[in-house]
Short mmCIF file of N, CA, C and O in Angstrom, two decimals:
data_model
loop_
_atom_site.label_atom_id
_atom_site.label_comp_id
_atom_site.label_asym_id
_atom_site.label_seq_id
_atom_site.Cartn_x
_atom_site.Cartn_y
_atom_site.Cartn_z
N CYS A 1 0.82 -1.19 0.00
CA CYS A 1 0.00 0.00 0.00
C CYS A 1 0.87 1.26 0.00
O CYS A 1 0.55 2.22 -0.71
N ARG A 2 1.92 1.22 0.81
CA ARG A 2 2.80 2.40 0.87
C ARG A 2 3.44 2.67 -0.48
O ARG A 2 3.49 3.81 -0.95
N ARG A 3 3.97 1.60 -1.09
CA ARG A 3 4.62 1.77 -2.39
C ARG A 3 3.63 2.29 -3.42
O ARG A 3 3.93 3.20 -4.18
N GLU A 4 2.44 1.73 -3.43
CA GLU A 4 1.40 2.15 -4.37
C GLU A 4 1.06 3.62 -4.17
O GLU A 4 0.93 4.38 -5.13
N LEU A 5 0.93 4.03 -2.91
CA LEU A 5 0.64 5.43 -2.62
C LEU A 5 1.73 6.36 -3.15
O LEU A 5 1.45 7.38 -3.78
N LEU A 6 2.99 6.00 -2.86
CA LEU A 6 4.10 6.89 -3.19
C LEU A 6 4.54 6.82 -4.65
O LEU A 6 4.98 7.83 -5.21
N GLU A 7 4.45 5.65 -5.25
CA GLU A 7 4.98 5.50 -6.60
C GLU A 7 3.92 5.61 -7.69
O GLU A 7 4.26 5.93 -8.83
N VAL A 8 2.67 5.34 -7.37
CA VAL A 8 1.64 5.36 -8.40
C VAL A 8 0.66 6.51 -8.20
O VAL A 8 0.43 7.32 -9.11
N ILE A 9 0.10 6.61 -7.00
CA ILE A 9 -0.97 7.58 -6.78
C ILE A 9 -0.42 9.01 -6.64
O ILE A 9 -0.89 9.93 -7.31
N GLU A 10 0.57 9.20 -5.76
CA GLU A 10 1.07 10.56 -5.52
C GLU A 10 1.57 11.25 -6.79
O GLU A 10 1.24 12.41 -7.02
N PRO A 11 2.35 10.58 -7.64
CA PRO A 11 2.80 11.26 -8.86
C PRO A 11 1.66 11.67 -9.80
O PRO A 11 1.81 12.61 -10.58
N ALA A 12 0.53 10.99 -9.70
CA ALA A 12 -0.60 11.30 -10.58
C ALA A 12 -1.48 12.42 -10.03
O ALA A 12 -2.42 12.85 -10.68
N VAL A 13 -1.15 12.90 -8.82
CA VAL A 13 -1.97 13.92 -8.17
C VAL A 13 -1.25 15.26 -8.23
O VAL A 13 -0.05 15.35 -7.98
N SER A 14 -2.00 16.29 -8.58
CA SER A 14 -1.38 17.63 -8.64
C SER A 14 -1.84 18.53 -7.50
O SER A 14 -1.13 19.48 -7.15
N ASP A 15 -2.96 18.24 -6.90
CA ASP A 15 -3.50 19.08 -5.83
C ASP A 15 -2.62 18.96 -4.58
O ASP A 15 -2.46 17.87 -4.02
N PRO A 16 -2.03 20.06 -4.11
CA PRO A 16 -1.13 20.01 -2.94
C PRO A 16 -1.81 19.47 -1.68
O PRO A 16 -1.18 18.77 -0.88
N THR A 17 -3.07 19.77 -1.49
CA THR A 17 -3.78 19.29 -0.32
C THR A 17 -3.91 17.77 -0.35
O THR A 17 -3.73 17.09 0.67
N VAL A 18 -4.19 17.22 -1.51
CA VAL A 18 -4.30 15.77 -1.65
C VAL A 18 -2.93 15.13 -1.49
O VAL A 18 -2.80 14.06 -0.89
N LYS A 19 -1.87 15.77 -1.99
CA LYS A 19 -0.51 15.23 -1.82
C LYS A 19 -0.16 15.13 -0.33
O LYS A 19 0.43 14.15 0.11
N ILE A 20 -0.55 16.14 0.43
CA ILE A 20 -0.29 16.11 1.88
C ILE A 20 -1.08 14.97 2.52
O ILE A 20 -0.56 14.24 3.36
N ALA A 21 -2.32 14.77 2.10
CA ALA A 21 -3.13 13.67 2.63
C ALA A 21 -2.47 12.33 2.31
O ALA A 21 -2.45 11.42 3.16
N ILE A 22 -1.92 12.19 1.12
CA ILE A 22 -1.24 10.95 0.74
C ILE A 22 -0.02 10.73 1.63
O ILE A 22 0.22 9.61 2.11
N GLN A 23 0.74 11.77 1.88
CA GLN A 23 1.92 11.65 2.74
C GLN A 23 1.52 11.30 4.18
O GLN A 23 2.19 10.50 4.84
N MET A 24 0.42 11.86 4.64
CA MET A 24 -0.07 11.53 5.99
C MET A 24 -0.48 10.06 6.06
O MET A 24 -0.17 9.36 7.03
N LEU A 25 -1.18 9.58 5.03
CA LEU A 25 -1.58 8.17 4.99
C LEU A 25 -0.35 7.26 4.96
O LEU A 25 -0.33 6.22 5.62
N GLU A 26 0.66 7.65 4.22
CA GLU A 26 1.88 6.84 4.16
C GLU A 26 2.54 6.77 5.53
O GLU A 26 3.02 5.72 5.95
N ASN A 27 2.56 7.89 6.27
CA ASN A 27 3.10 7.89 7.63
C ASN A 27 2.36 6.90 8.51
O ASN A 27 2.96 6.12 9.26
N VAL A 28 1.05 6.91 8.44
CA VAL A 28 0.24 6.00 9.26
C VAL A 28 0.51 4.56 8.87
O VAL A 28 0.71 3.69 9.73
N LEU A 29 0.56 4.27 7.59
CA LEU A 29 0.83 2.90 7.13
C LEU A 29 2.21 2.42 7.56
O LEU A 29 2.38 1.27 7.96
N ARG A 30 3.21 3.30 7.50
CA ARG A 30 4.57 2.94 7.92
C ARG A 30 4.58 2.57 9.40
O ARG A 30 5.18 1.57 9.80
N ASN A 31 3.92 3.36 10.21
CA ASN A 31 3.89 3.08 11.65
C ASN A 31 3.10 1.82 11.95
O ASN A 31 3.47 1.04 12.84
N CYS A 32 2.01 1.60 11.24
CA CYS A 32 1.24 0.36 11.43
C CYS A 32 2.07 -0.87 11.07
O CYS A 32 2.01 -1.89 11.75
N ALA A 33 2.85 -0.76 10.00
CA ALA A 33 3.69 -1.89 9.59
C ALA A 33 4.73 -2.21 10.66
O ALA A 33 4.93 -3.38 11.03
N GLU A 34 5.37 -1.20 11.20
CA GLU A 34 6.37 -1.40 12.26
C GLU A 34 5.73 -2.01 13.50
O GLU A 34 6.24 -2.97 14.07
N ARG A 35 4.60 -1.48 13.85
CA ARG A 35 3.92 -1.95 15.05
C ARG A 35 3.45 -3.39 14.89
O ARG A 35 3.65 -4.22 15.78
N SER A 36 2.82 -3.70 13.78
CA SER A 36 2.31 -5.06 13.60
C SER A 36 3.43 -6.08 13.48
O SER A 36 3.24 -7.24 13.82
N ALA A 37 4.58 -5.65 13.01
CA ALA A 37 5.70 -6.57 12.85
C ALA A 37 6.33 -6.98 14.20
O ALA A 37 6.89 -8.06 14.32
N HIS A 38 6.22 -6.10 15.21
CA HIS A 38 6.97 -6.33 16.44
C HIS A 38 6.20 -6.24 17.75
O HIS A 38 6.69 -6.69 18.78
N GLU A 39 5.03 -5.66 17.75
CA GLU A 39 4.39 -5.29 19.01
C GLU A 39 4.14 -6.47 19.95
O GLU A 39 4.40 -6.38 21.15
N ILE A 40 3.64 -7.58 19.44
CA ILE A 40 3.36 -8.72 20.32
C ILE A 40 4.66 -9.22 20.96
O ILE A 40 4.70 -9.48 22.17
N ALA A 41 5.71 -9.34 20.18
CA ALA A 41 6.99 -9.80 20.74
C ALA A 41 7.51 -8.82 21.78
O ALA A 41 7.99 -9.23 22.84
N TRP A 42 7.41 -7.53 21.49
CA TRP A 42 7.87 -6.53 22.45
C TRP A 42 7.08 -6.62 23.75
O TRP A 42 7.64 -6.59 24.84
N MET A 43 5.75 -6.73 23.64
CA MET A 43 4.94 -6.80 24.86
C MET A 43 5.25 -8.05 25.66
O MET A 43 5.31 -8.00 26.90
N ARG A 44 5.45 -9.18 24.98
CA ARG A 44 5.79 -10.41 25.70
C ARG A 44 7.14 -10.26 26.41
O ARG A 44 7.27 -10.61 27.58
N ASP A 45 8.14 -9.76 25.69
CA ASP A 45 9.47 -9.59 26.30
C ASP A 45 9.41 -8.64 27.49
O ASP A 45 9.97 -8.93 28.55
N GLU A 46 8.75 -7.50 27.30
CA GLU A 46 8.64 -6.54 28.39
C GLU A 46 7.86 -7.12 29.57
O GLU A 46 8.23 -6.89 30.73
N SER A 47 6.80 -7.85 29.28
CA SER A 47 6.01 -8.46 30.36
C SER A 47 6.87 -9.39 31.20
O SER A 47 6.82 -9.36 32.44
N ASN A 48 7.67 -10.21 30.53
CA ASN A 48 8.56 -11.12 31.26
C ASN A 48 9.53 -10.35 32.15
O ASN A 48 9.78 -10.74 33.30
N LEU A 49 10.07 -9.26 31.63
CA LEU A 49 11.00 -8.44 32.42
C LEU A 49 10.29 -7.80 33.61
O LEU A 49 10.82 -7.79 34.73
N MET A 50 9.09 -7.25 33.38
CA MET A 50 8.37 -6.55 34.44
C MET A 50 7.96 -7.50 35.56
O MET A 50 8.12 -7.19 36.74
N VAL A 51 7.43 -8.66 35.19
CA VAL A 51 6.99 -9.62 36.20
C VAL A 51 8.20 -10.22 36.91
O VAL A 51 8.18 -10.38 38.15
N GLY A 52 9.25 -10.53 36.18
CA GLY A 52 10.47 -11.03 36.81
C GLY A 52 11.04 -10.03 37.81
O GLY A 52 11.47 -10.40 38.90
N TYR A 53 11.01 -8.77 37.44
CA TYR A 53 11.47 -7.70 38.32
C TYR A 53 10.61 -7.66 39.58
O TYR A 53 11.15 -7.59 40.70
N ALA A 54 9.30 -7.72 39.43
CA ALA A 54 8.41 -7.68 40.60
C ALA A 54 8.67 -8.87 41.53
O ALA A 54 8.70 -8.71 42.75
N ARG A 55 8.88 -10.03 40.93
CA ARG A 55 9.17 -11.21 41.75
C ARG A 55 10.51 -11.05 42.49
O ARG A 55 10.64 -11.40 43.66
N ASP A 56 11.49 -10.49 41.80
CA ASP A 56 12.80 -10.26 42.44
C ASP A 56 12.70 -9.24 43.55
O ASP A 56 13.32 -9.40 44.61
N VAL A 57 11.92 -8.18 43.33
CA VAL A 57 11.73 -7.18 44.39
C VAL A 57 11.08 -7.84 45.60
O VAL A 57 11.52 -7.64 46.73
N LYS A 58 10.05 -8.63 45.35
CA LYS A 58 9.34 -9.32 46.43
C LYS A 58 10.30 -10.17 47.25
O LYS A 58 10.26 -10.15 48.49
N HIS A 59 11.17 -10.90 46.58
CA HIS A 59 12.08 -11.81 47.29
C HIS A 59 13.30 -11.10 47.87
O HIS A 59 13.87 -11.58 48.85
N SER A 60 13.67 -9.96 47.29
CA SER A 60 14.87 -9.25 47.75
C SER A 60 14.61 -8.31 48.92
O SER A 60 15.36 -8.30 49.89
N VAL A 61 13.57 -7.48 48.79
CA VAL A 61 13.35 -6.46 49.81
C VAL A 61 12.00 -6.61 50.50
O VAL A 61 11.62 -5.77 51.31
N GLY A 62 11.28 -7.65 50.19
CA GLY A 62 10.00 -7.89 50.82
C GLY A 62 8.84 -7.39 49.98
O GLY A 62 8.97 -6.44 49.22
N SER A 63 7.74 -8.04 50.14
CA SER A 63 6.57 -7.73 49.34
C SER A 63 5.70 -6.68 50.00
O SER A 63 5.95 -6.25 51.13
N THR A 64 4.67 -6.30 49.28
CA THR A 64 3.61 -5.43 49.78
C THR A 64 2.30 -6.04 49.32
O THR A 64 2.29 -6.87 48.41
N PRO A 65 1.19 -5.63 49.91
CA PRO A 65 -0.10 -6.14 49.42
C PRO A 65 -0.32 -5.81 47.92
O PRO A 65 -0.91 -6.60 47.19
N GLU A 66 0.21 -4.66 47.49
CA GLU A 66 0.05 -4.26 46.09
C GLU A 66 0.84 -5.17 45.15
O GLU A 66 0.35 -5.56 44.08
N ILE A 67 2.06 -5.53 45.54
CA ILE A 67 2.86 -6.45 44.72
C ILE A 67 2.19 -7.82 44.68
O ILE A 67 2.05 -8.42 43.61
N ASP A 68 1.76 -8.29 45.85
CA ASP A 68 1.10 -9.61 45.89
C ASP A 68 -0.15 -9.63 45.03
O ASP A 68 -0.39 -10.59 44.28
N ALA A 69 -0.95 -8.57 45.10
CA ALA A 69 -2.19 -8.51 44.31
C ALA A 69 -1.88 -8.44 42.82
O ALA A 69 -2.53 -9.10 42.00
N ALA A 70 -0.88 -7.65 42.46
CA ALA A 70 -0.52 -7.51 41.04
C ALA A 70 0.00 -8.83 40.48
O ALA A 70 -0.37 -9.23 39.37
N LEU A 71 0.86 -9.49 41.24
CA LEU A 71 1.38 -10.78 40.77
C LEU A 71 0.28 -11.84 40.69
O LEU A 71 0.24 -12.63 39.74
N ALA A 72 -0.63 -11.84 41.66
CA ALA A 72 -1.73 -12.80 41.63
C ALA A 72 -2.63 -12.55 40.41
O ALA A 72 -3.05 -13.49 39.73
N ALA A 73 -2.89 -11.28 40.12
CA ALA A 73 -3.72 -10.94 38.96
C ALA A 73 -3.01 -11.35 37.67
O ALA A 73 -3.64 -11.88 36.74
N TYR A 74 -1.71 -11.11 37.62
CA TYR A 74 -0.95 -11.51 36.43
C TYR A 74 -1.01 -13.03 36.26
O TYR A 74 -1.31 -13.52 35.16
N ASP A 75 -0.72 -13.75 37.32
CA ASP A 75 -0.69 -15.21 37.25
C ASP A 75 -2.06 -15.81 36.92
O ASP A 75 -2.14 -16.87 36.29
N ALA A 76 -3.12 -15.14 37.31
CA ALA A 76 -4.47 -15.66 37.07
C ALA A 76 -4.95 -15.42 35.64
O ALA A 76 -5.91 -16.03 35.20
N GLY A 77 -4.28 -14.55 34.92
CA GLY A 77 -4.73 -14.19 33.58
C GLY A 77 -4.14 -15.08 32.49
O GLY A 77 -3.32 -15.96 32.76
N ASP A 78 -4.56 -14.82 31.28
CA ASP A 78 -4.05 -15.53 30.10
C ASP A 78 -2.73 -14.88 29.68
O ASP A 78 -2.72 -13.78 29.14
N ASN A 79 -1.64 -15.57 29.94
CA ASN A 79 -0.32 -15.05 29.60
C ASN A 79 0.36 -15.89 28.53
O ASN A 79 1.58 -15.79 28.34
N THR A 80 -0.41 -16.68 27.82
CA THR A 80 0.18 -17.54 26.79
C THR A 80 -0.37 -17.28 25.39
O THR A 80 0.31 -17.50 24.41
N SER A 81 -1.61 -16.80 25.30
CA SER A 81 -2.22 -16.56 23.99
C SER A 81 -1.45 -15.48 23.23
O SER A 81 -0.92 -14.54 23.81
N LEU A 82 -1.40 -15.64 21.92
CA LEU A 82 -0.77 -14.62 21.07
C LEU A 82 -1.80 -13.70 20.43
O LEU A 82 -1.45 -12.85 19.61
N ASP A 83 -3.06 -13.85 20.80
CA ASP A 83 -4.10 -12.94 20.34
C ASP A 83 -3.78 -11.56 20.90
O ASP A 83 -3.47 -11.41 22.09
N LEU A 84 -3.86 -10.53 20.06
CA LEU A 84 -3.44 -9.19 20.49
C LEU A 84 -4.18 -8.71 21.72
O LEU A 84 -3.57 -8.12 22.62
N ASP A 85 -5.48 -8.96 21.81
CA ASP A 85 -6.23 -8.52 23.00
C ASP A 85 -5.70 -9.19 24.26
O ASP A 85 -5.55 -8.55 25.30
N ALA A 86 -5.42 -10.48 24.18
CA ALA A 86 -4.90 -11.21 25.34
C ALA A 86 -3.50 -10.72 25.70
O ALA A 86 -3.18 -10.55 26.89
N VAL A 87 -2.67 -10.49 24.72
CA VAL A 87 -1.32 -10.00 24.98
C VAL A 87 -1.37 -8.61 25.59
O VAL A 87 -0.63 -8.30 26.53
N SER A 88 -2.25 -7.77 25.08
CA SER A 88 -2.39 -6.42 25.63
C SER A 88 -2.85 -6.46 27.08
O SER A 88 -2.36 -5.70 27.93
N ASP A 89 -3.80 -7.35 27.38
CA ASP A 89 -4.28 -7.49 28.76
C ASP A 89 -3.16 -7.99 29.67
O ASP A 89 -2.95 -7.46 30.77
N SER A 90 -2.42 -8.98 29.21
CA SER A 90 -1.29 -9.51 29.97
C SER A 90 -0.25 -8.42 30.22
O SER A 90 0.28 -8.28 31.33
N TYR A 91 0.02 -7.63 29.19
CA TYR A 91 0.99 -6.53 29.28
C TYR A 91 0.54 -5.50 30.32
O TYR A 91 1.34 -5.00 31.12
N SER A 92 -0.74 -5.20 30.32
CA SER A 92 -1.28 -4.26 31.29
C SER A 92 -1.11 -4.78 32.72
O SER A 92 -0.70 -4.05 33.63
N ARG A 93 -1.41 -6.06 32.92
CA ARG A 93 -1.24 -6.66 34.24
C ARG A 93 0.22 -6.69 34.66
O ARG A 93 0.57 -6.47 35.82
N ALA A 94 1.11 -6.95 33.70
CA ALA A 94 2.56 -6.93 34.00
C ALA A 94 2.99 -5.52 34.39
O ALA A 94 3.84 -5.34 35.27
N GLY A 95 2.41 -4.52 33.73
CA GLY A 95 2.72 -3.13 34.07
C GLY A 95 2.33 -2.79 35.50
O GLY A 95 3.03 -2.02 36.18
N GLU A 96 1.23 -3.38 35.97
CA GLU A 96 0.84 -3.18 37.37
C GLU A 96 1.87 -3.80 38.30
O GLU A 96 2.17 -3.24 39.36
N CYS A 97 2.40 -4.94 37.92
CA CYS A 97 3.46 -5.58 38.72
C CYS A 97 4.67 -4.65 38.81
O CYS A 97 5.24 -4.46 39.90
N LEU A 98 5.07 -4.10 37.67
CA LEU A 98 6.21 -3.19 37.64
C LEU A 98 5.96 -1.97 38.51
O LEU A 98 6.82 -1.57 39.31
N SER A 99 4.79 -1.38 38.37
CA SER A 99 4.46 -0.18 39.14
C SER A 99 4.53 -0.44 40.64
O SER A 99 5.14 0.33 41.40
N ALA A 100 3.91 -1.52 41.07
CA ALA A 100 3.93 -1.85 42.50
C ALA A 100 5.35 -2.12 42.99
O ALA A 100 5.73 -1.71 44.10
N ALA A 101 6.13 -2.79 42.16
CA ALA A 101 7.51 -3.11 42.56
C ALA A 101 8.37 -1.85 42.64
O ALA A 101 9.16 -1.70 43.58
N ILE A 102 8.21 -0.95 41.68
CA ILE A 102 9.00 0.29 41.71
C ILE A 102 8.64 1.12 42.94
O ILE A 102 9.52 1.71 43.59
N GLU A 103 7.36 1.17 43.29
CA GLU A 103 6.96 1.88 44.50
C GLU A 103 7.65 1.30 45.73
O GLU A 103 8.13 2.04 46.59
N ARG A 104 7.74 -0.01 45.80
CA ARG A 104 8.40 -0.66 46.93
C ARG A 104 9.89 -0.33 46.95
O ARG A 104 10.47 -0.03 48.00
N VAL A 105 10.51 -0.37 45.77
CA VAL A 105 11.94 -0.08 45.67
C VAL A 105 12.23 1.35 46.11
O VAL A 105 13.20 1.61 46.83
N PHE A 106 11.39 2.30 45.72
CA PHE A 106 11.57 3.68 46.15
C PHE A 106 11.42 3.80 47.67
O PHE A 106 12.15 4.54 48.31
N ALA A 107 10.46 3.06 48.21
CA ALA A 107 10.20 3.14 49.65
C ALA A 107 11.38 2.64 50.47
O ALA A 107 11.66 3.18 51.55
N VAL A 108 12.06 1.60 49.96
CA VAL A 108 13.18 1.05 50.74
C VAL A 108 14.53 1.61 50.30
O VAL A 108 15.53 1.40 50.98
N GLY A 109 14.57 2.31 49.18
CA GLY A 109 15.81 2.95 48.73
C GLY A 109 16.88 1.99 48.24
O GLY A 109 18.07 2.22 48.48
N ASN A 110 16.49 0.96 47.54
CA ASN A 110 17.46 -0.01 47.01
C ASN A 110 17.96 0.47 45.65
O ASN A 110 17.24 0.45 44.65
N THR A 111 19.22 0.91 45.59
CA THR A 111 19.78 1.50 44.38
C THR A 111 19.86 0.51 43.22
O THR A 111 19.52 0.83 42.08
N GLU A 112 20.31 -0.70 43.50
CA GLU A 112 20.46 -1.70 42.43
C GLU A 112 19.11 -1.98 41.76
O GLU A 112 19.00 -2.01 40.54
N LEU A 113 18.09 -2.21 42.57
CA LEU A 113 16.76 -2.48 42.01
C LEU A 113 16.18 -1.23 41.35
O LEU A 113 15.45 -1.33 40.36
N HIS A 114 16.49 -0.07 41.90
CA HIS A 114 16.04 1.18 41.29
C HIS A 114 16.60 1.30 39.87
O HIS A 114 15.86 1.61 38.93
N LEU A 115 17.89 1.05 39.72
CA LEU A 115 18.52 1.15 38.40
C LEU A 115 17.97 0.10 37.44
O LEU A 115 17.77 0.36 36.25
N ARG A 116 17.71 -1.07 37.95
CA ARG A 116 17.14 -2.13 37.10
C ARG A 116 15.74 -1.74 36.64
O ARG A 116 15.37 -1.96 35.48
N GLY A 117 14.95 -1.16 37.51
CA GLY A 117 13.62 -0.68 37.14
C GLY A 117 13.70 0.40 36.07
O GLY A 117 12.90 0.42 35.13
N ARG A 118 14.68 1.29 36.21
CA ARG A 118 14.87 2.34 35.19
C ARG A 118 15.25 1.74 33.84
O ARG A 118 14.81 2.24 32.80
N ASP A 119 16.03 0.68 33.86
CA ASP A 119 16.40 0.01 32.60
C ASP A 119 15.17 -0.57 31.90
O ASP A 119 15.06 -0.51 30.67
N ILE A 120 14.26 -1.13 32.69
CA ILE A 120 13.04 -1.68 32.11
C ILE A 120 12.20 -0.55 31.51
O ILE A 120 11.67 -0.68 30.39
N LEU A 121 12.09 0.55 32.22
CA LEU A 121 11.34 1.69 31.70
C LEU A 121 12.00 2.25 30.43
O LEU A 121 11.31 2.66 29.49
N ALA A 122 13.33 2.26 30.39
CA ALA A 122 14.04 2.73 29.20
C ALA A 122 13.77 1.83 28.00
O ALA A 122 13.61 2.31 26.87
N LEU A 123 13.72 0.53 28.23
CA LEU A 123 13.40 -0.40 27.15
C LEU A 123 11.99 -0.15 26.62
O LEU A 123 11.76 -0.14 25.41
N ARG A 124 11.05 0.05 27.53
CA ARG A 124 9.68 0.34 27.11
C ARG A 124 9.64 1.60 26.26
O ARG A 124 8.96 1.64 25.23
N LEU A 125 10.36 2.63 26.67
CA LEU A 125 10.39 3.88 25.90
C LEU A 125 11.03 3.66 24.53
O LEU A 125 10.56 4.20 23.53
N ALA A 126 12.10 2.89 24.48
CA ALA A 126 12.75 2.61 23.19
C ALA A 126 11.80 1.88 22.24
O ALA A 126 11.75 2.18 21.05
N ASN A 127 11.04 0.94 22.77
CA ASN A 127 10.07 0.24 21.94
C ASN A 127 8.96 1.17 21.47
O ASN A 127 8.52 1.10 20.32
N GLU A 128 8.51 2.06 22.34
CA GLU A 128 7.50 3.04 21.93
C GLU A 128 8.04 3.96 20.85
O GLU A 128 7.34 4.28 19.89
N ASP A 129 9.30 4.37 20.98
CA ASP A 129 9.91 5.20 19.95
C ASP A 129 10.01 4.46 18.62
O ASP A 129 9.80 5.04 17.56
N ALA A 130 10.32 3.17 18.68
CA ALA A 130 10.39 2.38 17.45
C ALA A 130 9.02 2.27 16.79
O ALA A 130 8.91 2.31 15.56
N ILE A 131 7.97 2.16 17.60
CA ILE A 131 6.62 2.10 17.06
C ILE A 131 6.29 3.41 16.35
O ILE A 131 5.72 3.41 15.26
N LYS A 132 6.67 4.53 16.95
CA LYS A 132 6.42 5.82 16.32
C LYS A 132 7.22 5.97 15.03
O LYS A 132 6.82 6.67 14.12
N GLY A 133 8.36 5.31 14.99
CA GLY A 133 9.18 5.32 13.78
C GLY A 133 9.64 6.71 13.39
O GLY A 133 9.87 7.56 14.22
N GLU A 134 9.71 6.91 12.11
CA GLU A 134 10.17 8.18 11.57
C GLU A 134 8.98 9.07 11.27
O GLU A 134 8.76 9.48 10.14
N TRP A 135 8.19 9.34 12.27
CA TRP A 135 7.01 10.16 12.08
C TRP A 135 7.45 11.52 11.57
O TRP A 135 8.36 12.14 12.10
N ALA A 136 6.80 11.95 10.52
CA ALA A 136 7.15 13.23 9.91
C ALA A 136 5.94 14.14 9.89
O ALA A 136 4.81 13.68 9.75
N PHE A 137 6.19 15.40 10.03
CA PHE A 137 5.12 16.39 9.89
C PHE A 137 5.05 16.75 8.41
O PHE A 137 5.91 17.44 7.89
N VAL A 138 4.04 16.23 7.76
CA VAL A 138 3.92 16.43 6.33
C VAL A 138 3.31 17.79 6.05
O VAL A 138 2.56 18.34 6.84
N GLY A 139 3.70 18.34 4.89
CA GLY A 139 3.15 19.60 4.47
C GLY A 139 3.79 20.79 5.15
O GLY A 139 3.28 21.90 5.07
N ARG A 140 4.91 20.55 5.85
CA ARG A 140 5.59 21.66 6.54
C ARG A 140 7.02 21.75 6.02
O ARG A 140 7.67 20.75 5.81
N GLY A 141 7.47 22.95 5.91
CA GLY A 141 8.80 23.34 5.51
C GLY A 141 9.64 22.30 4.97
O GLY A 141 10.63 22.17 4.53
#
C-alpha cells in the first residue's frame, strides 16, 4: 500500500492538499507496519521483564499487598495466547506488577533495584519510539 501510494498515486496527483493527505496516509501505514511486525513480541518480552522484576523485588526487599495482588492478577490471567487482546491485557497486568515493585523499591531505597527498574522503563520507551518510527510532519517546511 505504501509503495502504491508513493509511486503510483502521488505522482498522478497535482492538488497540494491531496498530496499532503497521501503523505499523511503513508506515515500512518509505515507506523502500522512497524507496530504489527513487532508489538506482540515486544509486549511479551517486556512483560517477562516486568513480572520477573516484581518477583525479584518481592524476594529481595519484601513484598507489599500491592505487589502480591498484582502478581496474583498476572498469574491468574491468560499469559500464553498470542491474540493481540490477550497479549495487551497480559501486558497491562505486567505493568501493574512493575508499578507496585517500583513503589516498593523507592520506599526502601534499594539502588540496584532502582537502576534495574529504570532500565526496564528505558526499554519500554525505546520500543514506543520504534513504534512511532520516523514520524514526519507532512506539508511543513
